[in-house]
Amino acid sequence: MNKRVTIVGSGFGGLTAGALLQKQGYNVTVLEAAVEWGGCSGKFQRKDFTFPVGATLAMGFEKNGLHKQINDYLGFKTESYPLEKVMDVRIGERIIPYHTDRDLFLKVWEKEEQKQIQSIRKFFQEVWSIGQILRRHMLQYPVFPPKSRQETFSILRGVKPNYIRLLPYIGRSLSFLVKKYNLENCKTFIHFNNGVLMDSMQTTYEDCEILMGATALDIYHHGAFYVDGGLFKVAEELVNSIKSNGGKTLKPRRVTNVNKRDSIWVVTDHRGNIFESEHVIMNVPLANLNELLTKETYEKIKPGLKTKETSLKQWGAFTMYLAIDEDIVPNNFNLFHQVMIAPNKLPSSDNHFFMSMSKKDDEFRAPKGYRTITISTHINIEEWQSIENYEKMSELIKKKVLTKLESMIPGINEEKIYTITGGPVAWERFVLRKEGGVGGFPQTRQHAIWNAVHHRTNEKGLWLCGDNIFPGAGSIGASSSGVHVARSISGKRIL
Ligand SMILES: Cc1cc2nc3c(=O)[nH]c(=O)nc-3n(C[C@H](O)[C@H](O)[C@H](O)COP(=O)(O)OP(=O)(O)OC[C@H]3O[C@@H](n4cnc5c(N)ncnc54)[C@H](O)[C@@H]3O)c2cc1C
């Protein structure tokens, strides 16, 4: 009887926790408000075309990677393809390939920045050595900040003698290393890294917590992947796993209320259905908790939220979705591009975007002879509060992106079949990200590691997961938080 678990939301965090717990013999029920599984890593459809809504670039499918471990544990396989070149980084007219192979990666920099190559080489070698030390530890799924004896023990167990090498970095941002190697004025190098950090850590090198930043600059060298169809395929596999092991997954079911009666959690959906369980996992942004929990429960857990219960500390996203004719795609065109339109400006919403294209013959996404494109930019939600500004900003970004795309894929403006756009209102409406805040909190020293929000609340049986919770940011971060919840509920070292 003490094994019932209700999960609010089917993002990567909730589905990971659900699939692992169901496999452990718990009775899991997932309630998803939207018509699709996967939240920000989900999809939507227009006629024959399928568009990933947000996440497109996948990590963690390499040997020992998080998703690979979960797939193996649950017994399913995701069709994922390792990318030799993760992406093309376009800074103005320059195109810098981002190779997964570290030697090739450094060779590119030898060509790009001959004068500074010694410093650049040393910078990356130091960053990668930090990343490698941390990676070994992260594969044990440590939880920060530790709240239980088990979590403290788990951190200590992962500590190796070479951890002493991390001590000089504690409490610093990545700018420590940029300054150490005098690279602040090496513009291409700065733009390149800032673009990568914005997409993965939601902040630039000046503010990015150094250990998280080093992990981000190391991670692609362990593998980056294209997933056939998109990351929603992983979400669907997790749903299948829950169902085939006897759990329930229901959509569209928007949860309106989460209440505690004696020691039982009572979850009510928009149709008035009631779900009772000993555990509830909230896979929703922290900003949504206030309206779902009772005042008493919310006040009780609030100190643990560390004043992060507003979406305004996260970025918003402006996204564009295009369907195009295969014929206009240039030969050897990379599937992923990080684009800085004007090289002298900051990576702001109208100057920096991430573009992903479907693979040739990925018929989950587009019929033969066609491709789909997903584009996303970071936006400051506060600037999008008035309708007037909203429309102005949408038009401005759309125009700039389409102009840049025309230079990358000549003929795209004439030939495109769809151009669909989405701003913060769409993100709130379709995946219930309050105020449109997405991607998790920027991994600055104020939000990362010791200042992150823990998956355990001080209400028995109430758990949190998703990209707002440690370790945060991205589908890997969200899934890790799901692993943490599953381990804490079951008391077992699952994976
Ligand atoms: C534009 C964009 C691009 C991105 N690109 C990448 C990328 O390339 N690679 C990468 O790894 N990551 C990427 N990310 C980040 C990644 O998509 C997210 O961090 C991750 O998917 C978040 O998972 P989550 O567990 O926090 O849940 P979410 O994705 O937030 O999903 C939560 C789910 O809960 C549901 N829900 C909310 N409230 C309720 C309720 N009351 N009742 C029932 N259901 C509810 C929502 O409908 C939603 O489906 C991107 C994100 C965005 C926005």
Coordinates of C-alpha atoms and ligand atoms in Angstrom, one line a residue:
M1 CA 0.0 0.0 0.0
N2 CA 2.8 2.5 0.5
K3 CA 4.0 2.1 -3.0
R4 CA 1.6 4.5 -4.9
V5 CA 3.3 7.4 -6.7
T6 CA 1.5 10.2 -8.6
I7 CA 3.6 12.2 -11.0
V8 CA 2.4 15.7 -12.1
G9 CA 3.9 16.4 -15.5
S10 CA 5.6 14.2 -18.1
G11 CA 8.8 16.1 -18.7
F12 CA 12.1 14.2 -18.7
G13 CA 12.4 14.5 -14.9
G14 CA 8.9 13.0 -14.1
L15 CA 9.0 10.3 -16.8
T16 CA 12.5 9.2 -15.7
A17 CA 11.5 9.0 -12.0
G18 CA 8.2 7.2 -13.0
A19 CA 9.8 4.6 -15.3
L20 CA 12.5 3.7 -12.7
L21 CA 10.0 3.5 -9.8
Q22 CA 7.5 1.4 -11.8
K23 CA 10.3 -1.0 -12.7
Q24 CA 11.0 -1.2 -8.9
G25 CA 7.5 -2.4 -8.3
Y26 CA 5.8 0.9 -7.4
N27 CA 2.3 1.8 -8.7
V28 CA 3.0 4.9 -10.8
T29 CA 0.4 7.2 -12.3
V30 CA 1.6 10.0 -14.6
L31 CA -0.8 13.0 -15.2
E32 CA 0.1 15.2 -18.1
A33 CA -1.8 18.4 -19.0
A34 CA -0.7 18.6 -22.6
V35 CA -1.7 16.4 -25.5
E36 CA 1.9 15.3 -26.0
W37 CA 4.4 13.7 -23.7
G38 CA 7.8 15.2 -23.0
G39 CA 7.2 18.9 -22.1
C40 CA 10.0 21.0 -23.5
S41 CA 11.6 17.9 -25.1
G42 CA 8.3 17.0 -26.7
K43 CA 6.9 17.6 -30.2
F44 CA 3.9 19.0 -32.1
Q45 CA 2.6 18.0 -35.5
R46 CA 1.4 19.9 -38.5
K47 CA 0.0 17.7 -41.2
D48 CA 2.9 15.4 -42.3
F49 CA 5.5 17.3 -40.3
T50 CA 6.7 16.7 -36.8
F51 CA 8.6 19.5 -35.0
P52 CA 10.6 19.0 -31.8
V53 CA 9.3 21.9 -29.6
G54 CA 12.6 22.7 -27.8
A55 CA 15.3 20.2 -27.2
T56 CA 16.9 18.7 -30.3
L57 CA 20.6 18.1 -29.5
A58 CA 21.0 15.0 -27.3
M59 CA 23.8 14.0 -25.0
G60 CA 24.1 11.0 -22.7
F61 CA 23.7 8.2 -25.3
E62 CA 27.4 7.2 -25.2
K63 CA 28.6 4.3 -23.2
N64 CA 28.0 5.1 -19.5
G65 CA 26.0 8.2 -20.5
L66 CA 22.9 8.9 -18.5
H67 CA 20.3 8.1 -21.2
K68 CA 22.2 5.0 -22.3
Q69 CA 22.2 3.7 -18.7
I70 CA 18.5 4.4 -18.3
N71 CA 17.7 2.8 -21.7
D72 CA 19.7 -0.3 -20.7
Y73 CA 18.2 -0.5 -17.3
L74 CA 14.6 -0.3 -18.7
G75 CA 15.4 -2.5 -21.7
F76 CA 14.7 -0.2 -24.6
K77 CA 16.9 1.4 -27.3
T78 CA 16.8 4.9 -28.7
E79 CA 17.8 5.3 -32.3
S80 CA 20.6 7.9 -31.8
Y81 CA 23.5 8.8 -34.1
P82 CA 26.8 10.1 -32.8
L83 CA 27.8 13.4 -34.4
E84 CA 31.5 13.8 -35.4
K85 CA 30.8 17.4 -35.8
V86 CA 28.4 18.6 -33.1
M87 CA 27.6 21.8 -34.9
D88 CA 28.9 24.6 -36.9
V89 CA 29.4 27.7 -34.9
R90 CA 28.8 30.7 -37.1
I91 CA 30.1 34.0 -35.9
G92 CA 29.3 36.6 -38.5
E93 CA 30.7 35.2 -41.7
R94 CA 33.1 32.8 -39.9
I95 CA 32.1 29.1 -39.6
I96 CA 33.9 27.2 -36.9
P97 CA 33.2 23.5 -36.8
Y98 CA 32.8 22.0 -33.3
H99 CA 34.4 18.6 -33.5
T100 CA 33.8 16.0 -30.8
D101 CA 37.3 14.7 -31.3
R102 CA 39.5 16.9 -29.0
D103 CA 42.6 16.9 -31.4
L104 CA 40.5 18.0 -34.4
F105 CA 38.8 20.6 -32.2
L106 CA 42.1 22.1 -31.2
K107 CA 43.4 21.9 -34.8
V108 CA 40.5 24.2 -35.8
W109 CA 41.6 26.7 -33.2
E110 CA 45.2 26.5 -34.6
K111 CA 43.8 27.8 -37.8
E112 CA 41.3 30.3 -36.3
E113 CA 43.5 32.0 -33.7
Q114 CA 47.2 31.3 -34.6
K115 CA 48.5 34.0 -32.2
Q116 CA 46.6 32.8 -29.2
I117 CA 46.7 29.1 -29.8
Q118 CA 49.0 28.3 -26.9
S119 CA 46.7 30.0 -24.4
I120 CA 43.6 28.5 -26.0
R121 CA 45.1 25.1 -25.9
K122 CA 46.0 25.5 -22.2
F123 CA 42.5 26.9 -21.4
F124 CA 40.7 23.9 -23.0
Q125 CA 43.2 21.4 -21.5
E126 CA 42.5 22.8 -18.0
V127 CA 38.8 22.9 -18.6
W128 CA 38.7 19.4 -19.9
S129 CA 40.7 18.0 -17.0
I130 CA 38.2 19.6 -14.5
G131 CA 35.4 18.1 -16.7
Q132 CA 36.9 14.6 -16.6
I133 CA 37.3 14.6 -12.8
L134 CA 33.7 15.7 -12.4
R135 CA 32.3 13.3 -15.0
R136 CA 33.6 10.3 -13.0
H137 CA 31.8 11.6 -10.0
M138 CA 28.6 12.6 -11.8
L139 CA 28.1 9.1 -13.1
Q140 CA 27.5 8.2 -9.4
Y141 CA 24.5 10.7 -9.5
P142 CA 25.6 12.7 -6.4
V143 CA 23.0 15.1 -5.0
F144 CA 23.9 18.7 -4.0
P145 CA 23.4 20.1 -1.5
P146 CA 23.3 16.8 0.4
K147 CA 20.3 16.6 2.8
S148 CA 20.6 13.0 4.1
R149 CA 23.4 10.9 5.5
Q150 CA 23.1 8.6 2.5
E151 CA 23.6 11.6 0.1
T152 CA 26.6 12.8 2.0
F153 CA 28.0 9.3 2.0
S154 CA 27.4 9.1 -1.7
I155 CA 29.3 12.3 -2.4
L156 CA 32.2 11.2 -0.2
R157 CA 32.3 7.8 -1.8
G158 CA 32.8 9.5 -5.2
V159 CA 35.7 11.6 -3.9
K160 CA 39.1 10.6 -5.2
P161 CA 42.5 11.9 -4.3
N162 CA 42.6 14.0 -7.5
Y163 CA 39.7 16.0 -6.2
I164 CA 42.2 18.1 -4.4
R165 CA 42.9 19.6 -7.8
L166 CA 39.4 21.1 -7.8
L167 CA 40.0 23.2 -4.6
P168 CA 41.4 26.3 -6.4
Y169 CA 38.2 26.5 -8.4
I170 CA 35.7 26.5 -5.6
G171 CA 33.5 29.6 -5.5
R172 CA 34.7 30.9 -8.9
S173 CA 33.2 31.6 -12.3
L174 CA 34.7 30.5 -15.6
S175 CA 36.2 34.0 -16.0
F176 CA 38.9 32.8 -13.6
L177 CA 40.3 30.6 -16.4
V178 CA 39.6 33.1 -19.2
K179 CA 41.6 35.7 -17.3
K180 CA 44.3 33.2 -16.3
Y181 CA 45.1 32.7 -20.0
N182 CA 44.6 36.3 -21.0
L183 CA 41.8 35.4 -23.4
E184 CA 39.2 38.2 -22.5
N185 CA 40.0 40.0 -25.7
C186 CA 40.1 37.1 -28.0
K187 CA 36.6 37.8 -29.4
T188 CA 36.0 34.7 -31.5
F189 CA 37.0 32.5 -28.7
I190 CA 34.7 34.4 -26.2
H191 CA 31.7 34.4 -28.6
F192 CA 32.3 30.7 -29.4
N193 CA 32.3 29.7 -25.7
N194 CA 29.5 32.1 -24.7
G195 CA 27.2 30.6 -27.3
V196 CA 27.8 27.1 -26.0
L197 CA 27.4 28.2 -22.4
M198 CA 24.2 30.1 -23.1
D199 CA 22.7 27.0 -24.8
S200 CA 23.7 24.6 -22.0
M201 CA 24.2 26.6 -18.8
Q202 CA 21.9 29.6 -19.6
T203 CA 24.7 32.1 -18.9
T204 CA 28.0 33.4 -20.2
Y205 CA 31.5 32.8 -19.0
E206 CA 31.7 35.8 -16.7
D207 CA 28.9 34.4 -14.5
C208 CA 29.0 30.7 -15.2
E209 CA 30.0 28.6 -12.1
I210 CA 33.3 27.1 -13.1
L211 CA 32.6 23.5 -12.4
M212 CA 29.3 23.5 -14.3
G213 CA 31.0 25.6 -17.1
A214 CA 33.8 23.1 -17.4
T215 CA 31.3 20.2 -17.5
A216 CA 29.5 22.0 -20.4
L217 CA 32.7 22.6 -22.3
D218 CA 33.7 19.0 -21.9
I219 CA 30.4 17.2 -22.4
Y220 CA 30.3 17.3 -26.3
H221 CA 33.7 15.5 -26.4
H222 CA 32.0 12.5 -24.7
G223 CA 29.4 12.4 -27.4
A224 CA 26.6 14.5 -29.0
F225 CA 23.7 12.8 -30.8
Y226 CA 21.0 13.2 -33.3
V227 CA 17.9 11.2 -32.2
D228 CA 15.7 9.8 -34.9
G229 CA 12.4 11.7 -34.7
G230 CA 13.6 13.7 -31.7
L231 CA 14.0 13.5 -28.0
F232 CA 10.2 13.0 -27.7
K233 CA 11.0 9.4 -28.8
V234 CA 12.8 8.9 -25.5
A235 CA 9.8 10.4 -23.6
E236 CA 7.5 8.0 -25.5
E237 CA 9.8 5.0 -24.6
L238 CA 9.7 6.0 -21.0
V239 CA 5.9 6.1 -21.1
N240 CA 5.8 2.7 -22.8
S241 CA 8.1 1.3 -20.1
I242 CA 5.8 2.7 -17.3
K243 CA 2.7 1.2 -19.0
S244 CA 4.3 -2.2 -19.9
N245 CA 5.4 -2.6 -16.2
G246 CA 1.8 -2.0 -15.1
G247 CA 1.7 1.8 -14.4
K248 CA -0.7 4.4 -15.8
T249 CA 0.0 7.4 -18.0
L250 CA -2.9 9.8 -18.6
K251 CA -3.2 12.8 -20.9
P252 CA -4.5 15.4 -21.2
R253 CA -5.0 15.6 -17.5
R254 CA -4.2 19.0 -15.9
V255 CA -3.7 18.8 -12.2
T256 CA -5.5 21.6 -10.4
N257 CA -4.9 20.7 -6.8
V258 CA -2.4 18.7 -4.6
N259 CA -3.6 18.2 -1.1
K260 CA -2.5 16.1 1.9
R261 CA -5.1 14.2 4.0
D262 CA -3.5 12.5 7.0
S263 CA -0.5 10.9 5.4
I264 CA -2.1 10.4 1.9
W265 CA -1.6 12.8 -1.0
V266 CA -4.7 13.6 -2.9
V267 CA -4.2 14.9 -6.4
T268 CA -7.2 16.3 -8.4
D269 CA -7.2 16.8 -12.2
H270 CA -9.2 19.2 -14.2
R271 CA -12.0 16.7 -14.7
G272 CA -12.4 16.3 -11.0
N273 CA -10.8 12.8 -10.9
I274 CA -8.9 12.1 -7.7
F275 CA -5.7 10.1 -7.3
E276 CA -4.5 9.1 -3.9
S277 CA -0.9 8.0 -3.2
E278 CA 1.8 8.0 -0.6
H279 CA 4.2 10.0 -2.9
V280 CA 3.7 12.9 -5.2
I281 CA 6.4 14.0 -7.6
M282 CA 6.0 17.5 -8.9
N283 CA 7.6 17.7 -12.4
V284 CA 6.6 21.3 -12.8
P285 CA 8.5 24.6 -12.7
L286 CA 8.9 26.0 -9.1
A287 CA 6.8 29.0 -10.1
N288 CA 3.8 26.7 -10.6
L289 CA 3.9 25.2 -7.1
N290 CA 2.1 28.0 -5.4
E291 CA -1.1 27.5 -7.3
L292 CA -1.1 23.7 -7.1
L293 CA -0.3 23.2 -3.4
T294 CA -2.3 24.3 -0.4
K295 CA -1.1 27.5 1.3
E296 CA 0.0 25.5 4.3
T297 CA 2.1 23.0 2.3
Y298 CA 3.6 25.7 0.1
E299 CA 4.6 27.8 3.1
K300 CA 6.2 24.7 4.6
I301 CA 8.4 23.9 1.6
K302 CA 9.1 27.5 0.6
P303 CA 12.4 27.9 2.4
G304 CA 13.8 25.0 0.4
L305 CA 12.9 26.8 -2.9
K306 CA 15.6 29.4 -2.0
T307 CA 13.6 32.3 -3.5
K308 CA 13.7 30.7 -6.9
E309 CA 9.9 30.4 -7.2
T310 CA 9.7 33.0 -9.9
S311 CA 10.2 32.2 -13.6
L312 CA 11.7 35.6 -14.2
K313 CA 15.1 34.4 -13.1
Q314 CA 15.1 32.0 -16.1
W315 CA 15.3 32.9 -19.7
G316 CA 12.3 32.7 -22.0
A317 CA 12.5 31.3 -25.5
F318 CA 11.4 32.5 -28.9
T319 CA 11.1 29.6 -31.2
M320 CA 10.6 29.2 -35.0
Y321 CA 9.6 26.0 -36.8
L322 CA 10.0 25.7 -40.6
A323 CA 9.4 22.9 -43.1
I324 CA 11.4 23.1 -46.2
D325 CA 12.1 21.3 -49.5
E326 CA 15.1 19.0 -49.4
D327 CA 16.4 20.3 -52.7
I328 CA 17.4 23.7 -51.3
V329 CA 19.6 22.3 -48.5
P330 CA 23.3 22.9 -49.4
N331 CA 25.6 19.8 -49.7
N332 CA 27.2 18.8 -46.4
F333 CA 25.0 21.2 -44.5
N334 CA 25.4 20.4 -40.8
L335 CA 22.3 19.4 -38.8
F336 CA 23.1 21.8 -35.9
H337 CA 24.2 25.4 -36.0
Q338 CA 24.9 28.0 -33.4
V339 CA 24.6 31.4 -35.0
M340 CA 25.8 34.8 -33.9
I341 CA 24.6 37.1 -36.6
A342 CA 26.7 40.2 -35.8
P343 CA 30.1 39.3 -34.4
N344 CA 30.5 42.4 -32.4
K345 CA 27.3 42.2 -30.4
L346 CA 26.3 40.2 -27.4
P347 CA 24.5 36.8 -27.8
S348 CA 21.2 38.6 -27.4
S349 CA 17.8 37.5 -28.6
D350 CA 17.9 39.1 -32.0
N351 CA 21.6 38.2 -32.5
H352 CA 22.0 34.6 -31.4
F353 CA 20.1 31.5 -32.3
F354 CA 20.4 27.7 -32.3
M355 CA 19.2 25.9 -35.3
S356 CA 18.5 22.2 -35.8
M357 CA 17.5 20.5 -39.0
S358 CA 16.0 17.0 -39.4
K359 CA 18.3 14.4 -40.9
K360 CA 17.8 13.4 -44.5
D361 CA 15.3 10.6 -44.6
D362 CA 14.2 11.0 -41.0
E363 CA 10.6 10.2 -41.9
F364 CA 9.4 10.6 -38.3
R365 CA 9.9 14.3 -38.8
A366 CA 9.2 15.0 -42.5
P367 CA 8.0 13.1 -45.5
K368 CA 10.6 12.0 -48.1
G369 CA 12.0 15.1 -49.9
Y370 CA 11.4 17.5 -47.0
R371 CA 13.1 18.6 -43.8
T372 CA 12.0 20.4 -40.7
I373 CA 13.9 23.1 -38.8
T374 CA 13.6 24.1 -35.2
I375 CA 15.2 27.4 -34.1
S376 CA 15.4 28.9 -30.6
T377 CA 16.7 32.1 -29.1
H378 CA 17.0 33.2 -25.5
I379 CA 14.8 36.1 -24.6
N380 CA 14.4 38.3 -21.5
I381 CA 10.8 37.6 -20.4
E382 CA 10.4 40.9 -18.7
E383 CA 10.8 42.7 -22.1
W384 CA 7.9 40.7 -23.5
Q385 CA 5.3 41.7 -20.9
S386 CA 3.2 44.1 -23.0
I387 CA 1.3 43.0 -26.1
E388 CA 2.9 45.8 -28.1
N389 CA 6.4 44.8 -27.2
Y390 CA 5.6 41.1 -27.7
E391 CA 4.6 41.6 -31.3
K392 CA 7.4 44.0 -32.0
M393 CA 10.0 41.6 -30.6
S394 CA 8.5 38.6 -32.4
E395 CA 8.6 40.4 -35.8
L396 CA 12.1 41.7 -35.2
I397 CA 13.6 38.3 -34.3
K398 CA 11.7 36.6 -37.1
K399 CA 13.0 39.0 -39.7
K400 CA 16.6 38.8 -38.5
V401 CA 16.6 35.1 -38.3
L402 CA 15.0 34.6 -41.7
T403 CA 17.5 37.0 -43.3
K404 CA 20.4 35.1 -41.8
L405 CA 18.9 31.8 -42.8
E406 CA 18.6 33.0 -46.4
S407 CA 22.4 33.4 -46.4
M408 CA 22.8 29.9 -45.0
I409 CA 20.2 28.2 -47.1
P410 CA 19.7 30.2 -50.3
G411 CA 16.1 30.1 -51.4
I412 CA 14.6 29.3 -48.0
N413 CA 12.3 32.3 -47.8
E414 CA 10.8 31.5 -51.2
E415 CA 10.5 27.8 -50.7
K416 CA 9.5 27.3 -47.1
I417 CA 6.3 25.5 -46.5
Y418 CA 5.7 26.5 -42.9
T419 CA 7.0 29.2 -40.6
I420 CA 5.4 28.8 -37.1
T421 CA 6.6 30.9 -34.2
G422 CA 6.2 30.7 -30.4
G423 CA 7.1 33.1 -27.6
P424 CA 6.6 33.0 -23.8
V425 CA 2.8 32.8 -24.2
A426 CA 3.0 29.6 -26.2
W427 CA 5.5 28.1 -23.8
E428 CA 3.1 28.8 -20.9
R429 CA 0.0 27.6 -22.9
F430 CA 1.4 24.4 -24.3
V431 CA 3.8 23.1 -21.6
L432 CA 2.7 25.2 -18.6
R433 CA 6.0 26.9 -18.1
K434 CA 4.8 29.8 -16.0
E435 CA 5.5 33.2 -17.6
G436 CA 7.3 31.2 -20.3
G437 CA 10.5 30.7 -18.2
V438 CA 12.4 27.7 -19.7
G439 CA 15.7 25.8 -19.6
G440 CA 16.3 25.9 -15.9
F441 CA 18.1 28.6 -13.8
P442 CA 21.3 30.0 -15.2
Q443 CA 24.2 28.0 -13.7
T444 CA 25.7 30.9 -11.9
R445 CA 27.2 30.7 -8.4
Q446 CA 23.8 32.0 -7.1
H447 CA 21.9 29.0 -8.5
A448 CA 24.3 26.1 -9.1
I449 CA 25.4 23.2 -7.0
W450 CA 25.3 24.3 -3.3
N451 CA 22.6 26.9 -4.1
A452 CA 20.5 24.6 -6.2
V453 CA 17.1 23.4 -5.1
H454 CA 16.9 19.8 -3.7
H455 CA 14.5 17.2 -4.9
R456 CA 13.5 16.4 -1.3
T457 CA 11.0 18.8 0.3
N458 CA 10.3 19.0 4.0
E459 CA 6.8 17.6 3.5
K460 CA 7.0 13.8 3.7
G461 CA 6.1 12.2 0.4
L462 CA 6.3 15.4 -1.7
W463 CA 9.2 15.4 -4.2
L464 CA 10.4 17.8 -6.9
C465 CA 12.1 17.1 -10.2
G466 CA 12.8 18.8 -13.5
D467 CA 15.2 21.4 -14.8
N468 CA 14.5 23.8 -11.9
I469 CA 16.0 21.2 -9.5
F470 CA 19.6 20.1 -9.0
P471 CA 21.6 19.6 -11.3
G472 CA 19.3 21.7 -13.5
A473 CA 19.5 22.8 -17.1
G474 CA 18.7 20.6 -20.1
S475 CA 17.2 17.2 -20.6
I476 CA 20.2 15.5 -18.9
G477 CA 19.8 17.7 -15.9
A478 CA 16.0 17.0 -15.7
S479 CA 16.5 13.2 -16.1
S480 CA 19.2 13.2 -13.4
S481 CA 16.8 14.9 -11.0
G482 CA 14.3 12.1 -11.8
V483 CA 17.0 9.5 -10.9
H484 CA 17.6 11.3 -7.6
V485 CA 13.9 11.1 -6.7
A486 CA 13.6 7.5 -7.7
R487 CA 16.6 6.6 -5.6
S488 CA 15.3 8.6 -2.6
I489 CA 11.8 7.1 -2.7
S490 CA 13.0 3.5 -3.2
G491 CA 16.0 3.8 -0.9
K492 CA 17.9 1.9 -3.6
R493 CA 20.9 2.9 -5.7
I494 CA 19.0 2.4 -9.0
L495 CA 21.4 2.5 -12.0
Ligands
LIG1 C1 13.8 26.1 -26.9 C2 14.5 25.1 -26.0 C3 15.5 24.4 -26.6 C4 16.2 23.4 -25.8 N1 17.2 22.6 -26.4 C5 17.7 21.6 -25.7 C6 18.6 20.8 -26.3 O1 18.9 20.9 -27.5 N2 19.2 19.7 -25.6 C7 18.8 19.5 -24.3 O2 19.3 18.6 -23.6 N3 17.9 20.3 -23.7 C8 17.4 21.4 -24.3 N4 16.4 22.2 -23.7 C9 16.1 21.9 -22.3 C10 15.2 20.8 -22.1 O3 14.2 20.7 -23.1 C11 14.4 20.9 -20.7 O4 15.4 21.4 -19.8 C12 13.8 19.6 -20.2 O5 13.1 19.0 -21.3 C13 12.9 20.0 -19.1 O6 12.3 18.8 -18.5 P1 11.5 18.9 -17.2 O7 11.6 17.6 -16.5 O8 11.9 20.1 -16.4 O9 10.0 19.1 -17.6 P2 9.2 20.0 -18.6 O10 9.8 19.9 -20.0 O11 9.0 21.4 -18.0 O12 7.8 19.3 -18.7 C14 6.9 19.4 -17.6 C15 5.6 18.8 -18.1 O13 4.6 19.0 -17.0 C16 3.4 19.3 -17.5 N5 2.6 20.0 -16.5 C17 2.9 21.2 -15.9 N6 2.0 21.5 -15.0 C18 1.1 20.5 -15.0 C19 -0.1 20.3 -14.3 N7 -0.6 21.1 -13.5 N8 -0.8 19.1 -14.5 C20 -0.3 18.2 -15.4 N9 0.8 18.4 -16.1 C21 1.5 19.5 -15.9 C22 3.7 20.2 -18.7 O14 2.6 20.2 -19.7 C23 5.0 19.5 -19.3 O15 4.7 18.6 -20.3 C24 15.7 23.1 -24.5 C25 14.7 23.8 -23.9 C26 14.0 24.8 -24.7 C27 12.9 25.5 -24.1

